[in-house]
């Protein structure tokens, strides 16, 4: 039995709890564990995943292992005590002492049997008892991969099924809980801040050149795909019908009048410069002054008379042009050609591309400012959404339905990948390290099985012996 206990990595040197001196048994065991952990990071043979370094045997595991050894010593000491009692009771019975020696010997004998049986069962989980190649022993080291596959299948069948996921999400009441949580101003502030941070981070990661190229291409492709002439015609028709163009005409008339007043000399010089060379200069001057005065009078009358005939002519022209934009194929084709020429110009493409830089800067500034309209509106929307979600059963059901569908899709679509993560991870563990680590964590409790087996076996033996004597056998 002691030989079996020595197969725990101590090389039979006894208790590894000693820390005094350099190169003691405990340090040598820790060193070997560190070497195995370092080797775990290297790829395994045959394409098998390399053992995970995070599953290496650690100093904390070694401390737990010491507790396991102490419990082993206790269970072994109880077995030796029962064996000594058996020897003494048998000696007393053979020496002629009647009565109690038989009962004590029967109890001690059964206690030894129970202790040995449970020692074999506990030891067989982690190693081969006494080093003998007994079938169905060293279960964890030899069946580790099968256990990992079984665990993955168990998780897939019992935790990653659509019905289990739906029932679990439905039982959580996520809709009402989320709504109540978001309805609290402090939580809405926190979510708003997190969203602002995420938005700022996403915009920082994106390359301006890439986004500008995508935006420019998207706008150009969308503009080229859609015919704009009919839409322009309908818009112009509505503007004329509502009289919206009259303000523009008023503005043009005012600006034209003011310009003529300020640049009268230039107008007259332009008229005189275009006169034939054989005409007298005073005639050219009189003609220039006359043209300027008539032009100024005409613009002034248009400015001051809403019912001026020229204004009516403009209304007629715009109405006819709006109709032609919608029905005249020749005008529509000319508008499309003009649109393509404008979009194709480098200046327009630069304007479209630079729009992203302006939008990006505006969004980042708004995300950083707690009092920006963007963050205030986001916070208000979250509070409103949370208050409604907390009380609206229909909205809660819709939200939970979306979550259920999404979760079921994930677990049903990627169930094999999720379960293979478990089985592949277990398969990557080193068998010896796995056995030692598991024993370090649960071995102390397993030693109580040995103790209980000794006690229960002794009581059972005593009961059987008592019944046998009572029946006169």
XYZ file of C-alpha atoms in Angstrom:
473
model
C 0.000 0.000 0.000
C 2.857 2.352 0.807
C 4.379 1.519 -2.556
C 1.183 2.678 -4.182
C 1.311 5.892 -2.229
C 4.811 6.516 -3.527
C 3.633 6.576 -7.142
C 2.375 10.127 -6.589
C 5.560 11.685 -7.934
C 7.689 11.691 -4.772
C 9.902 8.848 -5.961
C 9.408 7.130 -2.628
C 11.241 9.810 -0.696
C 8.430 10.247 1.791
C 6.535 13.403 2.636
C 7.196 16.214 0.204
C 6.109 18.794 2.706
C 9.691 19.544 3.784
C 10.948 22.891 2.520
C 14.196 23.222 4.415
C 17.452 22.806 2.568
C 18.242 23.235 -1.095
C 16.989 20.690 -3.566
C 14.627 18.993 -1.092
C 12.010 16.521 -2.241
C 9.298 19.179 -2.383
C 11.462 21.442 -4.535
C 12.450 18.574 -6.800
C 8.734 17.695 -7.258
C 7.918 21.331 -8.012
C 10.843 21.474 -10.457
C 9.626 18.404 -12.307
C 6.133 19.926 -12.407
C 7.566 23.132 -13.849
C 9.464 21.165 -16.497
C 6.313 19.314 -17.466
C 4.407 22.611 -17.587
C 7.047 24.072 -19.905
C 6.832 20.999 -22.099
C 3.071 21.392 -22.173
C 3.425 24.509 -24.280
C 5.096 22.563 -27.110
C 2.966 20.952 -29.823
C 2.020 17.358 -29.109
C 2.950 14.505 -31.406
C 0.677 13.259 -34.129
C -1.175 16.550 -34.475
C -2.758 16.265 -31.018
C -3.220 19.660 -29.323
C -0.360 20.556 -27.010
C -1.147 20.352 -23.281
C -2.303 23.614 -21.813
C 0.225 25.357 -19.574
C -2.658 26.767 -17.505
C -3.400 23.205 -16.363
C 0.135 22.658 -15.047
C 0.742 21.392 -11.542
C 1.224 24.489 -9.365
C 2.504 25.345 -5.904
C -1.108 25.708 -4.726
C -1.797 22.179 -5.941
C 1.275 20.956 -4.053
C -0.090 22.520 -0.871
C -3.386 20.705 -1.356
C -1.422 17.560 -2.077
C 0.130 17.779 1.381
C -3.351 17.767 2.885
C -4.136 14.672 0.809
C -1.040 12.944 2.181
C -2.042 13.744 5.734
C -5.464 12.216 5.144
C -3.818 9.197 3.511
C -1.693 8.767 6.611
C -4.793 8.996 8.810
C -6.698 6.402 6.744
C -3.646 4.117 6.633
C -3.117 4.529 10.376
C -6.734 3.536 11.016
C -6.198 0.416 8.864
C -3.082 -0.485 10.838
C -4.962 0.102 14.097
C -7.765 -2.219 13.000
C -5.207 -4.807 11.932
C -3.522 -4.594 15.375
C -6.890 -4.963 17.096
C -7.615 -8.002 14.958
C -4.276 -9.588 15.893
C -4.785 -8.954 19.615
C -8.417 -10.149 19.577
C -7.473 -13.313 17.681
C -4.604 -13.954 20.120
C -6.950 -13.487 23.084
C -9.500 -15.841 21.537
C -6.860 -18.493 20.935
C -5.590 -17.957 24.479
C -8.935 -19.135 25.805
C -10.612 -15.836 26.514
C -14.291 -16.277 25.746
C -16.956 -13.793 24.799
C -15.771 -10.451 23.509
C -12.627 -11.456 21.517
C -14.725 -13.120 18.844
C -16.900 -10.067 18.353
C -13.922 -7.730 18.274
C -12.003 -9.977 15.870
C -15.003 -10.211 13.517
C -15.444 -6.420 13.549
C -11.735 -5.810 12.996
C -11.543 -8.354 10.200
C -14.474 -6.806 8.360
C -13.007 -3.341 8.961
C -9.739 -4.433 7.323
C -11.644 -5.835 4.349
C -13.631 -2.600 3.961
C -10.525 -0.462 4.310
C -8.566 -2.483 1.748
C -11.474 -2.549 -0.714
C -11.960 1.222 -0.516
C -8.196 1.813 -0.708
C -8.175 -0.223 -3.920
C -11.160 1.701 -5.325
C -9.717 5.140 -4.508
C -6.231 4.265 -5.695
C -7.546 2.754 -8.925
C -8.907 6.154 -9.941
C -5.433 7.697 -10.198
C -2.894 4.865 -10.534
C -2.439 1.106 -10.647
C -2.629 -0.316 -7.096
C 0.781 -1.696 -6.080
C 1.888 -1.032 -9.653
C 0.105 -4.188 -10.847
C -1.467 -4.123 -14.365
C -4.939 -4.862 -13.049
C -7.716 -4.201 -15.602
C -9.910 -1.155 -15.093
C -7.431 0.681 -12.858
C -5.639 4.025 -13.324
C -8.937 5.198 -14.758
C -8.193 8.920 -15.009
C -4.791 8.615 -16.766
C -5.910 5.869 -19.172
C -9.492 7.000 -19.800
C -8.855 10.756 -19.808
C -9.697 11.264 -23.477
C -12.829 9.109 -23.289
C -13.915 11.015 -20.184
C -13.420 14.295 -22.044
C -15.517 13.060 -24.971
C -18.208 11.792 -22.609
C -18.206 15.094 -20.745
C -18.506 17.020 -24.017
C -21.391 14.805 -25.153
C -23.089 15.168 -21.764
C -22.823 18.963 -21.895
C -24.055 19.020 -25.492
C -27.074 16.826 -24.803
C -28.114 18.269 -21.449
C -26.988 21.906 -21.509
C -26.813 22.874 -25.186
C -30.198 21.647 -26.348
C -32.720 24.115 -27.713
C -35.410 23.242 -25.153
C -33.032 23.668 -22.204
C -31.795 27.019 -23.476
C -35.311 28.309 -24.122
C -36.618 27.226 -20.729
C -33.615 28.709 -18.950
C -33.838 32.087 -20.702
C -37.596 32.155 -20.181
C -37.165 31.471 -16.468
C -34.691 34.329 -16.085
C -37.225 37.017 -16.988
C -34.561 39.004 -18.786
C -37.012 41.514 -20.271
C -38.441 42.862 -17.024
C -35.106 42.717 -15.202
C -33.299 44.526 -18.005
C -36.045 47.135 -18.218
C -35.963 47.810 -14.473
C -32.192 48.037 -14.571
C -32.121 50.466 -17.494
C -34.865 52.609 -15.954
C -32.440 53.607 -13.188
C -30.645 56.853 -14.171
C -27.304 55.667 -12.806
C -27.463 52.539 -14.965
C -28.537 54.522 -18.028
C -25.549 56.830 -17.461
C -23.237 53.825 -17.235
C -24.581 52.255 -20.437
C -24.369 55.594 -22.242
C -20.747 56.008 -21.162
C -19.875 52.474 -22.252
C -21.563 52.969 -25.619
C -19.694 56.245 -26.101
C -16.404 54.521 -25.295
C -17.164 51.673 -27.690
C -18.194 54.098 -30.443
C -15.074 56.192 -29.969
C -12.903 53.085 -30.009
C -14.534 51.778 -33.179
C -14.098 55.101 -34.961
C -10.472 55.274 -33.824
C -9.702 51.812 -35.185
C -11.255 52.493 -38.584
C -8.885 53.838 -41.210
C -10.133 57.118 -42.683
C -8.908 56.255 -46.174
C -10.803 52.967 -46.216
C -14.029 54.494 -44.898
C -13.797 57.436 -47.284
C -13.346 55.086 -50.218
C -16.346 53.014 -49.143
C -18.531 56.078 -48.536
C -17.520 57.663 -51.822
C -18.169 54.489 -53.770
C -21.518 53.910 -52.032
C -22.765 57.444 -52.684
C -21.572 57.421 -56.301
C -23.038 53.992 -57.008
C -26.345 54.928 -55.389
C -26.524 58.226 -57.273
C -25.712 56.577 -60.602
C -28.265 53.846 -60.040
C -31.143 56.225 -59.330
C -32.591 58.560 -61.989
C -32.875 62.005 -60.449
C -34.736 63.946 -63.151
C -38.280 62.768 -62.239
C -37.634 63.423 -58.564
C -36.289 66.876 -59.320
C -39.321 67.545 -61.505
C -41.788 66.562 -58.769
C -39.908 68.623 -56.201
C -39.798 71.661 -58.494
C -43.495 71.260 -59.325
C -44.399 71.267 -55.633
C -42.142 74.257 -54.944
C -43.781 76.275 -57.741
C -47.276 75.228 -56.669
C -46.570 76.342 -53.086
C -44.949 79.595 -54.255
C -41.686 78.696 -52.603
C -39.671 79.921 -55.568
C -40.952 83.479 -55.194
C -38.612 84.191 -52.305
C -35.734 83.205 -54.510
C -37.001 85.488 -57.290
C -37.379 88.322 -54.755
C -33.830 87.783 -53.555
C -32.469 87.744 -57.102
C -34.331 90.941 -57.972
C -33.064 92.724 -54.875
C -29.498 91.621 -55.495
C -29.730 92.540 -59.206
C -31.096 96.011 -58.377
C -28.397 96.674 -55.803
C -25.705 95.496 -58.180
C -26.972 97.732 -60.993
C -27.027 100.722 -58.654
C -23.435 100.079 -57.609
C -22.097 99.186 -61.046
C -24.013 101.529 -63.371
C -20.843 102.872 -64.958
C -19.648 99.359 -65.715
C -22.932 98.503 -67.437
C -22.870 101.630 -69.561
C -19.237 101.103 -70.499
C -20.040 97.540 -71.524
C -22.868 98.760 -73.787
C -20.713 101.496 -75.303
C -17.852 99.073 -75.866
C -20.092 96.851 -77.956
C -21.246 99.656 -80.301
C -19.968 99.821 -83.925
C -16.858 101.898 -84.477
C -18.493 104.233 -86.991
C -21.146 105.542 -84.552
C -20.463 108.852 -82.762
C -19.317 108.558 -79.170
C -22.089 110.785 -77.815
C -24.614 108.455 -79.452
C -22.963 105.439 -77.835
C -23.093 107.218 -74.504
C -26.775 108.081 -74.890
C -27.550 104.499 -75.885
C -25.586 103.123 -72.882
C -27.414 105.438 -70.485
C -30.756 104.507 -72.023
C -30.077 100.781 -71.797
C -28.928 101.104 -68.186
C -31.996 103.126 -67.181
C -34.390 100.676 -68.839
C -32.622 97.736 -67.285
C -32.731 99.365 -63.846
C -36.403 100.263 -64.301
C -37.220 96.705 -65.344
C -35.440 95.167 -62.349
C -36.994 97.713 -59.988
C -40.496 96.948 -61.257
C -39.885 93.208 -60.889
C -38.673 93.803 -57.363
C -41.615 95.975 -56.346
C -44.484 94.396 -58.350
C -45.486 90.840 -57.298
C -47.763 90.685 -60.342
C -45.119 91.725 -62.855
C -45.457 89.882 -66.204
C -41.841 88.722 -65.996
C -42.609 86.973 -62.731
C -45.540 85.214 -64.382
C -43.214 84.169 -67.206
C -40.808 82.700 -64.647
C -43.674 80.742 -63.041
C -44.679 79.391 -66.453
C -41.113 78.469 -67.340
C -40.550 76.612 -64.032
C -43.873 74.800 -64.347
C -43.084 73.663 -67.868
C -39.552 72.675 -66.898
C -40.844 70.616 -63.956
C -43.166 68.758 -66.320
C -40.386 68.215 -68.870
C -38.131 66.746 -66.156
C -40.778 64.106 -65.515
C -41.948 63.362 -69.062
C -39.429 64.542 -71.668
C -36.959 61.708 -72.320
C -34.434 64.008 -73.969
C -34.272 66.385 -70.997
C -34.129 63.477 -68.571
C -31.178 61.990 -70.470
C -29.388 65.347 -70.475
C -29.919 65.674 -66.704
C -28.467 62.167 -66.178
C -25.418 63.018 -68.281
C -24.927 66.211 -66.302
C -25.247 64.239 -63.056
C -22.610 61.718 -64.166
C -20.250 64.495 -65.224
C -20.641 66.274 -61.876
C -20.137 63.052 -59.835
C -17.113 62.146 -61.907
C -15.271 65.355 -61.157
C -12.363 65.004 -58.729
C -13.539 67.993 -56.695
C -16.920 66.365 -56.025
C -15.308 63.052 -55.051
C -13.019 64.881 -52.635
C -16.017 66.608 -51.070
C -17.825 63.271 -50.680
C -14.748 61.628 -49.169
C -14.031 64.520 -46.811
C -17.582 64.307 -45.479
C -16.555 61.209 -43.491
C -13.760 63.085 -41.715
C -16.218 65.784 -40.655
C -18.808 63.250 -39.499
C -16.156 61.232 -37.627
C -14.795 64.290 -35.823
C -18.313 65.394 -34.935
C -19.250 61.974 -33.521
C -16.027 61.632 -31.494
C -16.493 65.108 -30.034
C -20.087 64.327 -29.138
C -19.099 60.980 -27.596
C -16.494 62.653 -25.368
C -18.841 65.389 -24.170
C -21.212 64.189 -21.444
C -23.545 67.101 -22.170
C -23.598 66.639 -25.936
C -26.925 66.239 -27.666
C -25.907 62.767 -28.827
C -25.256 61.444 -25.321
C -28.231 63.228 -23.792
C -30.560 61.781 -26.412
C -29.020 58.316 -26.005
C -29.485 58.502 -22.228
C -33.084 59.697 -22.576
C -33.811 56.905 -25.065
C -32.361 54.300 -22.704
C -34.445 55.571 -19.789
C -37.593 55.593 -21.911
C -36.846 52.158 -23.305
C -36.115 50.743 -19.851
C -39.299 52.174 -18.309
C -41.407 50.773 -21.128
C -39.651 47.418 -21.136
C -40.146 47.042 -17.372
C -43.944 47.305 -17.704
C -44.810 46.216 -21.243
C -45.319 42.458 -21.250
C -45.602 42.327 -25.008
C -42.243 44.019 -25.483
C -40.694 41.732 -22.882
C -41.992 38.682 -24.697
C -40.661 39.978 -28.014
C -37.195 40.716 -26.581
C -36.992 37.361 -24.810
C -38.140 35.639 -27.996
C -35.288 37.266 -29.921
C -32.800 36.238 -27.247
C -34.121 32.688 -27.200
C -33.951 32.388 -30.972
C -30.417 33.791 -31.034
C -29.216 31.511 -28.230
C -30.863 28.436 -29.758
C -29.307 29.242 -33.117
C -25.856 29.509 -31.548
C -26.062 26.294 -29.513
C -27.622 24.263 -32.313
C -25.311 25.580 -35.020
C -22.094 25.505 -33.027
C -22.827 22.671 -30.593
C -20.154 20.467 -32.135
C -17.546 23.236 -31.892
C -18.469 23.980 -28.256
C -18.377 20.338 -27.160
C -15.174 19.725 -29.103
C -13.626 22.553 -27.103
C -14.222 20.476 -23.977
C -13.034 17.174 -25.419
C -10.015 18.718 -27.192
C -9.026 20.618 -24.065
C -9.183 17.486 -21.924
C -7.277 15.566 -24.608
C -4.525 18.196 -24.543
C -3.914 17.695 -20.825
C -0.965 15.585 -19.783
C -2.263 12.350 -18.231
C 0.076 12.409 -15.234
C -0.520 16.098 -14.589
C -4.273 15.600 -14.857
C -4.241 12.710 -12.403
C -2.096 14.588 -9.909
C -4.113 17.791 -10.153
C -7.472 16.061 -9.727
C -6.157 14.017 -6.817
C -4.820 17.178 -5.187
C -8.285 18.774 -5.368
C -10.538 15.841 -4.417
C -8.134 13.309 -2.915
C -8.648 14.521 0.655
C -12.375 13.856 0.451
C -11.707 10.466 -1.151
C -9.641 9.440 1.855
C -12.759 9.776 3.966
C -14.156 6.946 1.849
C -11.346 4.744 3.148
C -12.051 5.837 6.722
C -15.788 5.319 6.295
C -15.131 1.937 4.676
C -13.108 0.871 7.697
C -15.786 1.998 10.157
C -18.760 0.717 8.168
C -16.989 -2.581 7.461
C -16.239 -3.069 11.166
C -19.850 -2.354 12.116
C -21.144 -4.659 9.387
C -18.772 -7.449 10.515
C -19.854 -6.993 14.099
C -23.520 -7.138 13.090
C -23.047 -10.251 10.967
C -21.071 -11.995 13.724
C -23.717 -11.058 16.302
C -26.591 -12.328 14.132
C -24.662 -15.535 13.402
C -24.059 -16.180 17.099
C -27.658 -15.336 17.906
C -28.927 -17.870 15.412
C -26.627 -20.471 16.902
C -24.569 -21.016 13.783
